[in-house]
Short mmCIF file of C-alpha atoms in Angstrom, two decimals:
data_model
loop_
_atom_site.label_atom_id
_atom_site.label_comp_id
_atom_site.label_asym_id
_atom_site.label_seq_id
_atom_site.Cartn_x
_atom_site.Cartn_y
_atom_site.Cartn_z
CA UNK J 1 -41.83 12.63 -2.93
CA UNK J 2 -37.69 13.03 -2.67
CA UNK J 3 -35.46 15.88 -3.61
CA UNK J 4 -32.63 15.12 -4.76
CA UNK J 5 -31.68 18.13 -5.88
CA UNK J 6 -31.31 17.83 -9.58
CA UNK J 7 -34.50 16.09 -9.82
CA UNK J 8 -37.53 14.87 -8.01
CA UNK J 9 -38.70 11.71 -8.11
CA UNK J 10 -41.92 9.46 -6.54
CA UNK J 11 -40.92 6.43 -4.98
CA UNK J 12 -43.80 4.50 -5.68
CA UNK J 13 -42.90 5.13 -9.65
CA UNK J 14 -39.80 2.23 -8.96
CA UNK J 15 -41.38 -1.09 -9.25
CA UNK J 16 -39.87 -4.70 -10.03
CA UNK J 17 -40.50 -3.58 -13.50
CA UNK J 18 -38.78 -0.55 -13.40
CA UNK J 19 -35.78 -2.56 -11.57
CA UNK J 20 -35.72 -5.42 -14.76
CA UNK J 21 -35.58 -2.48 -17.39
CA UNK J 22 -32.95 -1.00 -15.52
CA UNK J 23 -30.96 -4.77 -15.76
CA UNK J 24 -31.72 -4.73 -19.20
CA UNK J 25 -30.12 -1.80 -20.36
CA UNK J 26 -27.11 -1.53 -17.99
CA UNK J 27 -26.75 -5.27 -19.34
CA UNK J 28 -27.01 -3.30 -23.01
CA UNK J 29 -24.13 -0.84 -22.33
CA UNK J 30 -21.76 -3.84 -21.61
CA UNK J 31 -21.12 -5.33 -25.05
CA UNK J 32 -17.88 -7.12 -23.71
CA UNK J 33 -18.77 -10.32 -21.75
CA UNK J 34 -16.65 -13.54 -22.30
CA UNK J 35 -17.85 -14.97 -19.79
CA UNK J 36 -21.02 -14.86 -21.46
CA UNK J 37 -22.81 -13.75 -17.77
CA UNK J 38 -25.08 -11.76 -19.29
CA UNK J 39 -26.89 -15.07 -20.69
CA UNK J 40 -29.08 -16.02 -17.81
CA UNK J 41 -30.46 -12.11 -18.29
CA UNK J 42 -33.85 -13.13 -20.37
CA UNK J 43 -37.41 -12.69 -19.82
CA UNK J 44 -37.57 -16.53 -19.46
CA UNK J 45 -35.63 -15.90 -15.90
CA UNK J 46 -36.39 -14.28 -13.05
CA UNK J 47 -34.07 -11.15 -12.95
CA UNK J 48 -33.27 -12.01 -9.47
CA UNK J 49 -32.05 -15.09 -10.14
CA UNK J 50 -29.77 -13.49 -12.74
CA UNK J 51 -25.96 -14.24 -12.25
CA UNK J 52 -24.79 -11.01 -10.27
CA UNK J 53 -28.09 -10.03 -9.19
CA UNK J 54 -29.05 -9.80 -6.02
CA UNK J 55 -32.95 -9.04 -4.64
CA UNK J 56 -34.54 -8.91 -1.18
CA UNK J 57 -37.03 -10.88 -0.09
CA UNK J 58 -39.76 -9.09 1.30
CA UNK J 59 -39.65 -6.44 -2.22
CA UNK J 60 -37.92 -9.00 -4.70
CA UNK J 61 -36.16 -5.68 -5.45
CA UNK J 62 -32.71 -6.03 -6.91
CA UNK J 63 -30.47 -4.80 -3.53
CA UNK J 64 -26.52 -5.75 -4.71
CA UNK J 65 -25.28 -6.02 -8.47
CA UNK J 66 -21.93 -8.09 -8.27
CA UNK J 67 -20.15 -8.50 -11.66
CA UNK J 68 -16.74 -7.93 -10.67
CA UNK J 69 -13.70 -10.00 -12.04
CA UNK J 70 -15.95 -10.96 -14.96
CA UNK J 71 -13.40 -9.15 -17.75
CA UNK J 72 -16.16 -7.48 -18.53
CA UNK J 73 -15.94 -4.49 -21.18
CA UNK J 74 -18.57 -1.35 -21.77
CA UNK J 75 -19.87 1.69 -19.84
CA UNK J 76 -21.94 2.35 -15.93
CA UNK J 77 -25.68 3.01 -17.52
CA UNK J 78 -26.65 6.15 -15.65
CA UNK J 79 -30.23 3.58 -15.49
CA UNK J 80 -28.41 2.25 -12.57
CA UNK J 81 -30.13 5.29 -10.32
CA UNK J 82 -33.37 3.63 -10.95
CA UNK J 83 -32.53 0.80 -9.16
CA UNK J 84 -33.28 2.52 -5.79
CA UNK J 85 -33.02 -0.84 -3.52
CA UNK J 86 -29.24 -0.83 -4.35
CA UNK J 87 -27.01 -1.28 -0.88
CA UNK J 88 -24.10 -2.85 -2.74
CA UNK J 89 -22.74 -2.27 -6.41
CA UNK J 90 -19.81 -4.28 -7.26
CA UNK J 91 -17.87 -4.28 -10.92
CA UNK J 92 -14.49 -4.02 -9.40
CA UNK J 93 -11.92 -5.36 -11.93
CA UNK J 94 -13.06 -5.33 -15.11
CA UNK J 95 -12.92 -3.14 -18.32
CA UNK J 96 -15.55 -0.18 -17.18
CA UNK J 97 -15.06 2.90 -19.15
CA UNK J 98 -16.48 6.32 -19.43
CA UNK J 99 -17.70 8.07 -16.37
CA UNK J 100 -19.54 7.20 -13.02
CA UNK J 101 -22.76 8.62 -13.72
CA UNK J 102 -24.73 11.43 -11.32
CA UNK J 103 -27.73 8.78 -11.16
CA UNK J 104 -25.80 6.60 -8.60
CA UNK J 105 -26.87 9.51 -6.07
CA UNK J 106 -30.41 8.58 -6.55
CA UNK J 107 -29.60 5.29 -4.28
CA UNK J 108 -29.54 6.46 -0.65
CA UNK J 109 -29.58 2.80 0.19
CA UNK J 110 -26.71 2.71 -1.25
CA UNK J 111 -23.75 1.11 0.98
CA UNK J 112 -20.69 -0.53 -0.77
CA UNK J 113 -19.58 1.41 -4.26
CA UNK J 114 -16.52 -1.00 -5.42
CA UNK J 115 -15.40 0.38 -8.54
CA UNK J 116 -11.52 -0.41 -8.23
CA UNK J 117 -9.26 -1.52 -10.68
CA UNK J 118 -11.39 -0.54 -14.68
CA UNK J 119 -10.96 2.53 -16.44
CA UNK J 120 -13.87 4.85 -15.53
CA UNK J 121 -12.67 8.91 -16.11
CA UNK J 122 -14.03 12.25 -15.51
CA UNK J 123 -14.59 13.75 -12.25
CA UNK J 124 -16.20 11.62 -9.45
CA UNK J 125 -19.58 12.88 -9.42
CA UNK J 126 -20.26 15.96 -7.19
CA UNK J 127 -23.67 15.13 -5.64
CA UNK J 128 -22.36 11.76 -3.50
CA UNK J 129 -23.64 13.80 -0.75
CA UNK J 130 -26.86 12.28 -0.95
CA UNK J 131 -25.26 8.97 -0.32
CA UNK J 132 -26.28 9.22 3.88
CA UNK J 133 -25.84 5.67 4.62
CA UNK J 134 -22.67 5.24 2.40
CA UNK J 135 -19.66 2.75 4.13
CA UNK J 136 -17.10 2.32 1.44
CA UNK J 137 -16.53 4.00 -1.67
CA UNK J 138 -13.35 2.44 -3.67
CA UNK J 139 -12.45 3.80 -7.17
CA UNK J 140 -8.72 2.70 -6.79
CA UNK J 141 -7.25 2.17 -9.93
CA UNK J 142 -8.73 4.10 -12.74
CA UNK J 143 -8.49 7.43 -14.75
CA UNK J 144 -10.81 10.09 -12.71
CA UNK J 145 -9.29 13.31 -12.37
CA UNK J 146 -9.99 16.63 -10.85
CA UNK J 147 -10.29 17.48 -7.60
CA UNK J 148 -11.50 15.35 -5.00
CA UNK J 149 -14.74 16.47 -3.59
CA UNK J 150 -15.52 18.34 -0.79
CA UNK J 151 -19.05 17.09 -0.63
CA UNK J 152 -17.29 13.55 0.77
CA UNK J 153 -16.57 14.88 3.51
CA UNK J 154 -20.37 15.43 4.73
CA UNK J 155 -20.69 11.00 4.26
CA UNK J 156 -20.88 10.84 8.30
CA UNK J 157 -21.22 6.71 8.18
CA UNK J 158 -18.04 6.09 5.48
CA UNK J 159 -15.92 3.69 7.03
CA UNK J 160 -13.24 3.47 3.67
CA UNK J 161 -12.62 6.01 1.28
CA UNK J 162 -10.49 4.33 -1.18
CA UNK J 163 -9.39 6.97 -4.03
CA UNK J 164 -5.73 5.60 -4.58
CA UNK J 165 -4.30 5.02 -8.09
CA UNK J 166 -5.94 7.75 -9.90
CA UNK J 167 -5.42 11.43 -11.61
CA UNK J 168 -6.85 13.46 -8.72
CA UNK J 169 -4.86 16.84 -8.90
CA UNK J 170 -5.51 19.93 -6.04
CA UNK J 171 -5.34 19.58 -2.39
CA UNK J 172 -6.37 16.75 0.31
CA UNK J 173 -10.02 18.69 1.19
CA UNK J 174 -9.65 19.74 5.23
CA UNK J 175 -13.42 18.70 4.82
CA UNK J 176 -12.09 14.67 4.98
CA UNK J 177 -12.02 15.42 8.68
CA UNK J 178 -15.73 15.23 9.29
CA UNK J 179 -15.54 11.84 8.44
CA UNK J 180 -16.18 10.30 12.12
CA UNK J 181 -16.68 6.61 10.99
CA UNK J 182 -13.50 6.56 9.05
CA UNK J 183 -11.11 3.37 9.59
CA UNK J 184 -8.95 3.29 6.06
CA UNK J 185 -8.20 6.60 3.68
CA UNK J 186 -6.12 6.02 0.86
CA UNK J 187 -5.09 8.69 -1.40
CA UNK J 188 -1.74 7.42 -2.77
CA UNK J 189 -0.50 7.70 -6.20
CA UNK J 190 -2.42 11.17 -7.21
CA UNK J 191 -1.34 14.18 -8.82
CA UNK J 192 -2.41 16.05 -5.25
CA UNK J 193 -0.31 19.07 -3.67
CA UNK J 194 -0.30 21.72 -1.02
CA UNK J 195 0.58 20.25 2.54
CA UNK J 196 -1.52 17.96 4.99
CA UNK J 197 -4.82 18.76 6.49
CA UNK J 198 -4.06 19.17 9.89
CA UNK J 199 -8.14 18.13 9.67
CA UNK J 200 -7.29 14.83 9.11
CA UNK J 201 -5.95 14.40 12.91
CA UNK J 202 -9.56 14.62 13.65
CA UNK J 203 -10.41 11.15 12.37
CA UNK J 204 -10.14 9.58 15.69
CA UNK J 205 -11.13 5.89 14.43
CA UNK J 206 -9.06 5.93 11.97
CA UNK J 207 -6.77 2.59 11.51
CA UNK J 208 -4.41 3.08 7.91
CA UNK J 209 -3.73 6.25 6.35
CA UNK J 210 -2.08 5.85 3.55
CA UNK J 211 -0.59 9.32 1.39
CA UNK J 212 2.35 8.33 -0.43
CA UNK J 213 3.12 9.34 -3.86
CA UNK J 214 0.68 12.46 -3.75
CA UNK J 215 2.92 14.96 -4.09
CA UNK J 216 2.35 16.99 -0.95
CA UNK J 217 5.10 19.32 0.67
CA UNK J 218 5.82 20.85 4.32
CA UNK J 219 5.63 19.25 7.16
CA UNK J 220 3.27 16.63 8.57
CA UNK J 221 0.55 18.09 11.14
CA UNK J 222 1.42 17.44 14.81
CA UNK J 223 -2.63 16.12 14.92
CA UNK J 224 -1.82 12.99 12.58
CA UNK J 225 0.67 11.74 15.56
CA UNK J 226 -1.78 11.60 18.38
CA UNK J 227 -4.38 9.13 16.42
CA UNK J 228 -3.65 6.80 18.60
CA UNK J 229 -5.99 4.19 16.84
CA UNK J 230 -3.09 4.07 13.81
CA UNK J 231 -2.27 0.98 12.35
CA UNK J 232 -0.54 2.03 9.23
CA UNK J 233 0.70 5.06 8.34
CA UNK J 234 2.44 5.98 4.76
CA UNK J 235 3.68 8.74 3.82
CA UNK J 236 6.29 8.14 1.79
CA UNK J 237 7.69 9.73 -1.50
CA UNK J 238 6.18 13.12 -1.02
CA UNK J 239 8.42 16.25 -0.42
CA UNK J 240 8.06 16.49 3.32
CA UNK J 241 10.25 16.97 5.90
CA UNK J 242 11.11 17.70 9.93
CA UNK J 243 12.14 15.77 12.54
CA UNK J 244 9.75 12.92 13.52
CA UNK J 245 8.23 13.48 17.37
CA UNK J 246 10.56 11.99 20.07
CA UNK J 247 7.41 10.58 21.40
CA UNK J 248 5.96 8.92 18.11
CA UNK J 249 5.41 5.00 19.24
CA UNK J 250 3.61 6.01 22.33
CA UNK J 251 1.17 8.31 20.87
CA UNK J 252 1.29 5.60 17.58
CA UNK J 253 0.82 2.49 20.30
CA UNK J 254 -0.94 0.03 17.59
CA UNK J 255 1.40 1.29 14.71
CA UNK J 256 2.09 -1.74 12.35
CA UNK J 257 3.51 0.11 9.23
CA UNK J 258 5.29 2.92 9.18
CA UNK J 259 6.49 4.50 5.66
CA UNK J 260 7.95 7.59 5.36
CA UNK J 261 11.30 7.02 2.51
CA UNK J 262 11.70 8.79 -0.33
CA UNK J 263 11.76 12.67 1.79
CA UNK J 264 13.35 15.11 3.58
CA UNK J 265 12.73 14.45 6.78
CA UNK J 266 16.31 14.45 9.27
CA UNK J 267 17.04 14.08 12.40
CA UNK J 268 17.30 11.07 14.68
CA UNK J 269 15.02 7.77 14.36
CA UNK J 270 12.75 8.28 18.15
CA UNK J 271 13.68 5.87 20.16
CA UNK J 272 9.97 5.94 21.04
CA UNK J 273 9.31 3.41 18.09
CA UNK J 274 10.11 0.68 19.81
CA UNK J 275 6.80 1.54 22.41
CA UNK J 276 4.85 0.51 19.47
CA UNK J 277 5.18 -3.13 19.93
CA UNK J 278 3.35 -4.90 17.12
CA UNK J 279 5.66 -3.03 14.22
CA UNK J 280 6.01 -5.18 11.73
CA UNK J 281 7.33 -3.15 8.85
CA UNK J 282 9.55 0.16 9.06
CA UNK J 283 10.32 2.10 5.75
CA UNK J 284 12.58 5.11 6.48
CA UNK J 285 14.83 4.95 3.13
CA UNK J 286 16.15 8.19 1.44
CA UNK J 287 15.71 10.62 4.02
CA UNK J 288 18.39 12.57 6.26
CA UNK J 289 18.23 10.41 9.12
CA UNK J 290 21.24 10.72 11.41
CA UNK J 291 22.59 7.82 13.92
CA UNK J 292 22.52 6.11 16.47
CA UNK J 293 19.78 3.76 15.05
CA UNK J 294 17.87 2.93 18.46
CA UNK J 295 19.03 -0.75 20.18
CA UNK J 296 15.23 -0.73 21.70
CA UNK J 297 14.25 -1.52 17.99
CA UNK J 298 15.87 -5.24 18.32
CA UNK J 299 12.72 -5.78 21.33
CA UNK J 300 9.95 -5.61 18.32
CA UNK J 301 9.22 -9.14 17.93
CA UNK J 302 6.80 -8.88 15.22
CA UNK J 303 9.30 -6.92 12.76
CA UNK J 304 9.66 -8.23 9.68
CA UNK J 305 11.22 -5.66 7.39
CA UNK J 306 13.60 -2.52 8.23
CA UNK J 307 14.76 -0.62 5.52
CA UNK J 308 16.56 2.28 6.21
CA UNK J 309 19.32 2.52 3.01
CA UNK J 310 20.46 6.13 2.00
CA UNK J 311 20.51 7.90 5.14
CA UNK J 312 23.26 9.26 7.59
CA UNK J 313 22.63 6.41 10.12
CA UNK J 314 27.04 6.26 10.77
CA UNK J 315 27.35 9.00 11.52
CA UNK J 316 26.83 9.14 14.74
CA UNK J 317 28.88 9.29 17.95
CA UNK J 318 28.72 5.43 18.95
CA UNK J 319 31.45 4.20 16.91
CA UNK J 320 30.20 0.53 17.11
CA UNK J 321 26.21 1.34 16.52
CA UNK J 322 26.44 -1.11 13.21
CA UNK J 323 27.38 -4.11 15.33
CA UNK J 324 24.91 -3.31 18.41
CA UNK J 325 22.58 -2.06 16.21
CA UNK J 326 22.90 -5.88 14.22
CA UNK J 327 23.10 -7.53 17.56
CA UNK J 328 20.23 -6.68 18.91
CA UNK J 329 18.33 -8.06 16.25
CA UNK J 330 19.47 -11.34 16.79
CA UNK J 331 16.06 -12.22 18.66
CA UNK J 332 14.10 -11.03 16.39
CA UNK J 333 12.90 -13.64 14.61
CA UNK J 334 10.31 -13.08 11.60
CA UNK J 335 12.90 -10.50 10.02
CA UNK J 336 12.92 -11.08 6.74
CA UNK J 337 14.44 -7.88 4.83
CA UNK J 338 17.15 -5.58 6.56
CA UNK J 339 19.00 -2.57 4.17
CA UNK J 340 21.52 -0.68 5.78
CA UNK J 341 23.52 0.31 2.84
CA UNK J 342 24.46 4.01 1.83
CA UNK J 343 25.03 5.13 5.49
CA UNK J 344 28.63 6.16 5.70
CA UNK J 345 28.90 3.26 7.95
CA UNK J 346 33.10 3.37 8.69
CA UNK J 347 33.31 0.17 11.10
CA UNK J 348 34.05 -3.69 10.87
CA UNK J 349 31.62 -5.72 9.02
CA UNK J 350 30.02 -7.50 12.30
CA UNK J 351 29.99 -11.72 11.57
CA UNK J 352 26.69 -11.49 14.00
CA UNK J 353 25.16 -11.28 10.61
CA UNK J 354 25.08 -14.73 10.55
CA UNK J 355 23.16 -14.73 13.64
CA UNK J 356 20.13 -12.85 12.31
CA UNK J 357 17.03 -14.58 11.03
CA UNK J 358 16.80 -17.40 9.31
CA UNK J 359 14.05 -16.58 7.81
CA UNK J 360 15.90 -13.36 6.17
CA UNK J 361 15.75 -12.97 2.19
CA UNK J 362 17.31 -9.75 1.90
CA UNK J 363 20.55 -8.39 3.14
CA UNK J 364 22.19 -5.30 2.37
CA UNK J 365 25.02 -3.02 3.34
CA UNK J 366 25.66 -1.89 -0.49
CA UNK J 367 27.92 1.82 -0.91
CA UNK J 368 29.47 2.41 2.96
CA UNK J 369 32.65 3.10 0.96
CA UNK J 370 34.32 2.01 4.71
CA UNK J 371 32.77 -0.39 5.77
CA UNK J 372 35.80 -3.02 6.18
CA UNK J 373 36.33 -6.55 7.45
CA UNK J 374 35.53 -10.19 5.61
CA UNK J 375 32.34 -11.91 4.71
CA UNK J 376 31.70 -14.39 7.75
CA UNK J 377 31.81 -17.86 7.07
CA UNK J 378 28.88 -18.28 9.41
CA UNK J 379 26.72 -16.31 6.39
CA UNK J 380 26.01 -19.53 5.33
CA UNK J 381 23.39 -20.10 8.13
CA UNK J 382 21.47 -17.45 6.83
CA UNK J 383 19.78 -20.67 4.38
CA UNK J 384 16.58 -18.51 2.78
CA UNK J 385 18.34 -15.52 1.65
CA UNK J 386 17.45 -14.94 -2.00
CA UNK J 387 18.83 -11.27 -2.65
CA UNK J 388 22.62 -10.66 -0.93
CA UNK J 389 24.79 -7.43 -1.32
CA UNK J 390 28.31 -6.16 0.05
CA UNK J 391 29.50 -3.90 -2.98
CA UNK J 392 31.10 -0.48 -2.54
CA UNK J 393 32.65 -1.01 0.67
CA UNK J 394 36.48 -1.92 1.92
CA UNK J 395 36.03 -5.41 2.10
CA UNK J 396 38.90 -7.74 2.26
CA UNK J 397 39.65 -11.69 2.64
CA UNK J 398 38.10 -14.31 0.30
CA UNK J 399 34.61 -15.50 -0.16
CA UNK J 400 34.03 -17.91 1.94
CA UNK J 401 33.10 -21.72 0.94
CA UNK J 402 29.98 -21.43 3.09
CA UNK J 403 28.24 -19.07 0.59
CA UNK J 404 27.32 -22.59 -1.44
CA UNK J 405 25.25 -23.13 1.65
CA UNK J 406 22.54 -20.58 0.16
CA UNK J 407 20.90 -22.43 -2.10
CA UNK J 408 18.13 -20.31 -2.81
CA UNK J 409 20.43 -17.27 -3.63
CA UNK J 410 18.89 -15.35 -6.66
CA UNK J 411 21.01 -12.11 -6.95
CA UNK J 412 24.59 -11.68 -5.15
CA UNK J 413 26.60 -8.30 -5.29
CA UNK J 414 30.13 -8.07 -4.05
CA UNK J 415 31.58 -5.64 -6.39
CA UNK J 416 33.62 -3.11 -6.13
CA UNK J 417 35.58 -4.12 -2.79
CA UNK J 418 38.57 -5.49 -1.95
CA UNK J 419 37.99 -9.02 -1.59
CA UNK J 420 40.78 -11.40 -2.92
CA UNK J 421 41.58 -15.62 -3.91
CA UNK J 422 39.78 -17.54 -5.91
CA UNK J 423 35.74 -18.02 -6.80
CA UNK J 424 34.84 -21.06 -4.47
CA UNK J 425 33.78 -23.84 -6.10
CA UNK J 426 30.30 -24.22 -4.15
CA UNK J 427 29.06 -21.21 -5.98
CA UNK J 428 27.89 -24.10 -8.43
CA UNK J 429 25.49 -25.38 -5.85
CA UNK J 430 23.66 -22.07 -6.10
CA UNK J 431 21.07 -22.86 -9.09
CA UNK J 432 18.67 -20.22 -8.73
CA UNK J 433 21.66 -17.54 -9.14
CA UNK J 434 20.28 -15.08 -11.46
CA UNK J 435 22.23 -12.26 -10.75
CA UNK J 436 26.44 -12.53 -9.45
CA UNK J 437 28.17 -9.36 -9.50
CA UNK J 438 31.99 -9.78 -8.85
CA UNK J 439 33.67 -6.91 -10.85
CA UNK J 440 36.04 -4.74 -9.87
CA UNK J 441 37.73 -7.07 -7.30
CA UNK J 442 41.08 -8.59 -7.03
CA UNK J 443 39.93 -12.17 -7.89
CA UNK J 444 41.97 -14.74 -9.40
CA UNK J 445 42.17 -18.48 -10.56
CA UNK J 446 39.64 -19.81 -12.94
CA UNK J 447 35.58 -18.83 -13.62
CA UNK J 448 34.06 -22.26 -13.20
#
């Protein structure tokens, strides 16, 4: 006999009988099936050779139900607890509605719950603790609400706790760090609160933690710095703020992505980031961040995107930190998207911009009011840049002929500087120019 708490239950009741039922009415609470899957599920089949139906082979019991991406449309029949073989359900990306019944506790084989991307609601169900052997559980992308349980916190083998893209509201439970096995937790895009667990600096194998867009305040534990098994970190658009530790890439040594625009933090950028070699993606945007921007950054080979717009990165007391700071990225090859703009950069345009990447597609140094100089003619060796822009800045001289050279420009914004002459004719060549923003200049000749 097993307790489950709300109910007991003999084992030996569940039989391959009891398992076909089961398939026969969660197939019944699915009315929407275009795919017409639910056509090899007749007596005149063997239900384990049913499309989506999995069964082992010592019990022919049904052990993983896979129906996702099937744009299928109906409800979770709570009959899905009496298929107690279960290690893997699967409808991830469909049309699911209503709520995740309690019966999926009943399955303590239960190992993979992929529910991501349908429109199940409610709470998620309270009594998951009885899911012992439980890896991943991902609900991303539906409607569940309420507060996240505590009870997760007691799944000692969960490996991914995916809850992102929902209506969660409360506080991250301090309980999440019991979860010893944990590699990925993603909580992003809830209606959370309160601050950080410092709890969560417990989760020692943990590899991406990802909190953005959750609507927590204060600032971010000291704990969640020293996991040094960090891959990804995000943390961005929340209300935090502080100073980020002068020492974060060598307690972060494996960091890869680092998010933390859209808050408050200030401060200088740690030098330290440069210790975590394989960085491939930096997101400090729309903070407080105050100059110099650290040269070690150009040594990250891997980078591939730096966006740092809306800070205070020029002011600083290196007067020339723009043009070291774009010089030492000239080895740095796989850079694809640099933003500098809105940094009260008050220097020379550097022409090493021509020297960056070729694989670059975006460039910007939009809104540094003095930011002066001319557009190099060398930009036009800078041949997969798709999104370009200089306006709201003190620039001066002519566009230069070169800019034809970018033929797979889509959007182009120099307005609002100083920049004088004609429109060069090569702008013609550019045929994937969406987007050309040249008002507010002191342009003449003809439009061609």
């Amino acid at each position: 006999m097993t307790n489950f708490g709300w109910i007991t239950i003999s084992a030996s009741h569940f039989t391959n009988e009891t398992d076909r039922r089961a398939l026969f009415t969660i197939r019944d609470s699915i009315p929407g099936d275009p795919f017409h899957v639910f056509s090899s599920w007749n007596r005149s089949i063997a239900f384990c050779d049913w499309q989506g139906v999995t069964c082992g082979r010592r019990h022919q019991r049904v052990t993983m139900l896979n129906l996702s991406s099937l744009q299928l449309v109906g409800s979770m029949s709570p009959h899905i607890g009496n298929l107690t073989f279960l290690r893997t359900i699967d409808l991830s990306n469909n049309s699911f509605r209503g709520v995740i019944p309690r019966e999926v506790g009943r399955l303590v084989r239960l190992r993979y719950l992929l529910l991501s991307v349908n429109s199940f609601h409610d709470v998620f169900p309270t009594n998951s603790s009885s899911l012992s052997g439980i890896k991943v559980i991902d609900v991303i992308g539906n409607n569940l609400g309420g507060r996240i349980p505590e009870e997760l916190g007691s799944l000692s083998t969960l490996s991914r706790l995916l809850l992102a893209k929902n209506h969660f509201v409360g506080t991250i439970p301090p309980s999440l760090g019991n979860l010893s096995a944990l590699r990925v937790l993603s909580l992003m895009e809830n209606n959370l609160g309160g601050s950080i667990p410092s709890q969560l600096g417990q989760l020692s194998k943990l590899g991406s933690l990802m909190l953005s867009s959750i609507n927590v305040s204060g600032t971010v534990p000291a704990s969640l710095y020293n996991i040094s098994s960090l891959e990804e970190l995000s943390i961005s658009a929340n209300r935090l703020h502080g100073r980020l530790p002068a020492g974060l890439g060598s307690t972060l040594p494996n960091l890869q992505n680092f998010y933390v625009g859209l808050n408050q933090f200030d401060g200088p950028i740690p030098s330290s980031l440069a210790n975590a070699s394989g960085l491939v993606n930096i997101d400090i945007d729309t903070n407080v961040f105050i100059g110099p921007i650290p040269l070690n950054l150009g040594t990250l080979r891997d980078i591939e995107y730096l966006n740092f717009v809306d800070n205070l990165l020029g002011q600083s007391y290196e007067s020339n930190n723009l043009k070291n700071f774009i010089d030492c990225l000239s080895n740095s090859s796989n850079l694809k998207f640099l933003d500098l703009g809105y940094n009260h950069w008050n220097s020379v345009l550097p022409h090493s911009i021509a020297n960056l990447s070729i694989k670059l597609t975006t460039l910007g140094l939009v809104g540094n009011y003095y930011l002066s100089g001319n557009i190099p003619p060398g930009i036009g060796y800078l041949e997969n840049l798709r999104k370009f822009g200089l306006s709201e800045n003190m620039l001066t001289g002519s566009i230069p002929d070169s800019i034809g050279k970018l033929s797979k420009m889509g959007e182009l914004y120099i307005y609002r500087t100083n920049i004088s002459g004609g429109i060069p004719s090569s702008i013609g060549n550019l045929t994937r120019l969406s987007i050309f923003v040249l008002s507010e200049n002191m342009l003449e000749g003809s439009i061609l």
